[in-house]
Amino acid sequence: ADEERGLRSAELHCAGQGLSLTPLRRRVLEIVLAAGRPVGAYDIIAELARERGKTAPPTVYRALDFLASARLIHKVHSLNAWLACSLDGDECGDERRHTAELLICRSCGSARELVDDGLRRQIQETARAVGFLADGIVLEVQGLCLDCR
């Protein structure tokens, strides 16, 4: 149900932005949504290979880059993985500022996206105070989730 809702939201967002959610991009998004946690590119490639045969990594990376630029997924830099955005694409920053505040469990690998405009503003104001323009905020907080504590 959540995956279907996520796909429908992605389709509407892409249609509204004039973006093409090709079959491969859609399938990559389905895999990321189904994972429910950060998933690595090579895990996605392995899943696609099981379904379709050999899949070239650059093809998958291009799909991931598209999905991130469309504000449908986040890159989790500390894990070198990807996570479905829990917000509608229209709510998750703009095309220049796809922001993410992520809580990442170092035990089970789960991740949860925060939505905290106050935190974003504080970071931007702190950066501005030292002459820095923060135009892309990605905050990854490592710790233990409720289930792992």
mmCIF file of C-alpha atoms in Angstrom:
data_model
loop_
_atom_site.group_PDB
_atom_site.id
_atom_site.type_symbol
_atom_site.label_atom_id
_atom_site.label_comp_id
_atom_site.label_asym_id
_atom_site.label_seq_id
_atom_site.Cartn_x
_atom_site.Cartn_y
_atom_site.Cartn_z
ATOM 1 C CA ALA A 1 0.000 0.000 0.000
ATOM 2 C CA ASP A 2 2.785 2.462 0.904
ATOM 3 C CA GLU A 3 4.737 1.422 -2.183
ATOM 4 C CA GLU A 4 1.697 1.913 -4.412
ATOM 5 C CA ARG A 5 1.015 5.292 -2.826
ATOM 6 C CA GLY A 6 4.668 6.244 -3.309
ATOM 7 C CA LEU A 7 4.594 5.198 -6.969
ATOM 8 C CA ARG A 8 1.352 7.052 -7.631
ATOM 9 C CA SER A 9 2.733 10.163 -5.951
ATOM 10 C CA ALA A 10 5.913 9.867 -8.050
ATOM 11 C CA GLU A 11 3.906 9.493 -11.257
ATOM 12 C CA LEU A 12 1.817 12.570 -10.449
ATOM 13 C CA HIS A 13 4.888 14.572 -9.464
ATOM 14 C CA CYS A 14 6.756 13.638 -12.660
ATOM 15 C CA ALA A 15 3.725 14.381 -14.838
ATOM 16 C CA GLY A 16 3.304 17.761 -13.153
ATOM 17 C CA GLN A 17 6.976 18.594 -13.686
ATOM 18 C CA GLY A 18 7.097 17.321 -17.270
ATOM 19 C CA LEU A 19 9.516 14.542 -16.293
ATOM 20 C CA SER A 20 9.556 11.092 -17.854
ATOM 21 C CA LEU A 21 9.288 8.186 -15.425
ATOM 22 C CA THR A 22 10.537 5.533 -17.850
ATOM 23 C CA PRO A 23 9.958 1.827 -17.122
ATOM 24 C CA LEU A 24 13.527 1.443 -15.807
ATOM 25 C CA ARG A 25 13.305 4.541 -13.605
ATOM 26 C CA ARG A 26 9.962 3.329 -12.303
ATOM 27 C CA ARG A 27 11.354 -0.135 -11.528
ATOM 28 C CA VAL A 28 14.375 1.334 -9.744
ATOM 29 C CA LEU A 29 12.022 3.492 -7.674
ATOM 30 C CA GLU A 30 9.885 0.419 -6.912
ATOM 31 C CA ILE A 31 12.966 -1.406 -5.622
ATOM 32 C CA VAL A 32 13.986 1.539 -3.433
ATOM 33 C CA LEU A 33 10.438 1.911 -2.099
ATOM 34 C CA ALA A 34 10.120 -1.836 -1.427
ATOM 35 C CA ALA A 35 13.395 -1.909 0.507
ATOM 36 C CA GLY A 36 11.967 0.394 3.153
ATOM 37 C CA ARG A 37 15.514 1.284 4.181
ATOM 38 C CA PRO A 38 18.618 2.576 2.416
ATOM 39 C CA VAL A 39 19.554 0.305 -0.479
ATOM 40 C CA GLY A 40 22.838 0.237 -2.382
ATOM 41 C CA ALA A 41 23.103 0.649 -6.133
ATOM 42 C CA TYR A 42 24.621 -2.803 -6.542
ATOM 43 C CA ASP A 43 21.705 -4.350 -4.642
ATOM 44 C CA ILE A 44 19.410 -2.641 -7.145
ATOM 45 C CA ILE A 45 21.564 -3.871 -10.029
ATOM 46 C CA ALA A 46 21.435 -7.435 -8.640
ATOM 47 C CA GLU A 47 17.634 -7.299 -8.370
ATOM 48 C CA LEU A 48 17.325 -5.996 -11.927
ATOM 49 C CA ALA A 49 19.731 -8.696 -13.158
ATOM 50 C CA ARG A 50 17.516 -11.388 -11.598
ATOM 51 C CA GLU A 51 14.517 -9.930 -13.425
ATOM 52 C CA ARG A 52 15.986 -8.778 -16.731
ATOM 53 C CA GLY A 53 19.424 -10.265 -17.111
ATOM 54 C CA LYS A 54 22.623 -8.258 -17.111
ATOM 55 C CA THR A 55 22.072 -4.584 -16.312
ATOM 56 C CA ALA A 56 24.867 -2.058 -16.819
ATOM 57 C CA PRO A 57 25.712 -0.104 -13.645
ATOM 58 C CA PRO A 58 25.831 3.280 -15.458
ATOM 59 C CA THR A 59 22.224 2.750 -16.554
ATOM 60 C CA VAL A 60 21.110 2.243 -12.953
ATOM 61 C CA TYR A 61 23.194 5.174 -11.699
ATOM 62 C CA ARG A 62 21.571 7.419 -14.323
ATOM 63 C CA ALA A 63 18.139 6.270 -13.119
ATOM 64 C CA LEU A 64 19.135 6.957 -9.499
ATOM 65 C CA ASP A 65 20.465 10.407 -10.427
ATOM 66 C CA PHE A 66 17.203 11.173 -12.228
ATOM 67 C CA LEU A 67 15.108 10.041 -9.247
ATOM 68 C CA ALA A 68 17.215 12.141 -6.866
ATOM 69 C CA SER A 69 17.015 15.231 -9.084
ATOM 70 C CA ALA A 70 13.249 14.684 -9.331
ATOM 71 C CA ARG A 71 13.207 14.759 -5.492
ATOM 72 C CA LEU A 72 11.868 11.205 -5.210
ATOM 73 C CA ILE A 73 14.834 9.603 -3.421
ATOM 74 C CA HIS A 74 17.727 10.725 -1.224
ATOM 75 C CA LYS A 75 21.365 9.701 -1.421
ATOM 76 C CA VAL A 76 22.480 8.467 2.003
ATOM 77 C CA HIS A 77 26.115 9.457 1.703
ATOM 78 C CA SER A 78 27.373 7.754 4.867
ATOM 79 C CA LEU A 79 26.038 4.399 3.636
ATOM 80 C CA ASN A 80 26.579 4.954 -0.103
ATOM 81 C CA ALA A 81 22.929 4.017 -0.522
ATOM 82 C CA TRP A 82 19.567 5.425 -1.572
ATOM 83 C CA LEU A 83 16.354 5.986 0.384
ATOM 84 C CA ALA A 84 12.878 6.817 -0.890
ATOM 85 C CA CYS A 85 11.832 10.336 0.034
ATOM 86 C CA SER A 86 9.003 10.166 2.546
ATOM 87 C CA LEU A 87 7.522 13.435 1.279
ATOM 88 C CA ASP A 88 5.828 14.219 -1.995
ATOM 89 C CA GLY A 89 8.427 15.538 -4.431
ATOM 90 C CA ASP A 90 6.809 18.975 -4.395
ATOM 91 C CA GLU A 91 7.257 19.220 -0.617
ATOM 92 C CA CYS A 92 10.880 18.139 -0.436
ATOM 93 C CA GLY A 93 12.805 21.273 -1.284
ATOM 94 C CA ASP A 94 12.991 22.595 -4.806
ATOM 95 C CA GLU A 95 14.980 21.508 -7.837
ATOM 96 C CA ARG A 96 18.090 23.261 -6.505
ATOM 97 C CA ARG A 97 17.690 22.421 -2.838
ATOM 98 C CA HIS A 98 16.564 18.848 -2.271
ATOM 99 C CA THR A 99 17.103 18.692 1.461
ATOM 100 C CA ALA A 100 17.212 15.732 3.793
ATOM 101 C CA GLU A 101 17.516 15.249 7.509
ATOM 102 C CA LEU A 102 17.953 11.533 8.125
ATOM 103 C CA LEU A 103 18.140 9.472 11.313
ATOM 104 C CA ILE A 104 20.142 6.318 10.545
ATOM 105 C CA CYS A 105 20.300 3.324 12.881
ATOM 106 C CA ARG A 106 23.837 1.990 13.015
ATOM 107 C CA SER A 107 22.565 -1.379 14.257
ATOM 108 C CA CYS A 108 19.768 -2.405 11.860
ATOM 109 C CA GLY A 109 20.430 0.078 9.038
ATOM 110 C CA SER A 110 16.966 1.596 9.078
ATOM 111 C CA ALA A 111 16.599 5.269 8.233
ATOM 112 C CA ARG A 112 13.907 7.801 8.930
ATOM 113 C CA GLU A 113 13.493 11.165 7.268
ATOM 114 C CA LEU A 114 12.819 14.167 9.472
ATOM 115 C CA VAL A 115 10.859 17.204 8.401
ATOM 116 C CA ASP A 116 12.067 20.143 10.465
ATOM 117 C CA ASP A 117 11.966 23.544 8.804
ATOM 118 C CA GLY A 118 13.321 25.139 11.992
ATOM 119 C CA LEU A 119 16.417 22.961 11.839
ATOM 120 C CA ARG A 120 16.943 23.822 8.158
ATOM 121 C CA ARG A 121 16.556 27.540 8.882
ATOM 122 C CA GLN A 122 19.007 27.338 11.789
ATOM 123 C CA ILE A 123 21.623 25.658 9.596
ATOM 124 C CA GLN A 124 21.102 28.233 6.828
ATOM 125 C CA GLU A 125 21.312 31.141 9.294
ATOM 126 C CA THR A 126 24.446 29.735 10.923
ATOM 127 C CA ALA A 127 26.052 29.275 7.503
ATOM 128 C CA ARG A 128 24.986 32.761 6.400
ATOM 129 C CA ALA A 129 26.548 34.243 9.561
ATOM 130 C CA VAL A 130 29.956 33.066 8.348
ATOM 131 C CA GLY A 131 29.349 34.141 4.752
ATOM 132 C CA PHE A 132 28.342 30.743 3.395
ATOM 133 C CA LEU A 133 25.262 30.143 1.251
ATOM 134 C CA ALA A 134 23.867 26.709 2.156
ATOM 135 C CA ASP A 135 21.906 25.646 -0.916
ATOM 136 C CA GLY A 136 21.770 21.920 -0.272
ATOM 137 C CA ILE A 137 21.378 20.532 3.212
ATOM 138 C CA VAL A 138 21.868 16.841 3.871
ATOM 139 C CA LEU A 139 22.081 15.966 7.541
ATOM 140 C CA GLU A 140 22.698 12.350 8.522
ATOM 141 C CA VAL A 141 22.445 11.538 12.220
ATOM 142 C CA GLN A 142 23.788 8.141 13.305
ATOM 143 C CA GLY A 143 22.380 6.411 16.367
ATOM 144 C CA LEU A 144 20.048 3.644 17.493
ATOM 145 C CA CYS A 145 16.388 3.346 16.566
ATOM 146 C CA LEU A 146 13.719 2.514 19.128
ATOM 147 C CA ASP A 147 13.734 -1.179 18.153
ATOM 148 C CA CYS A 148 17.506 -1.513 18.584
ATOM 149 C CA ARG A 149 17.930 0.351 21.879
#
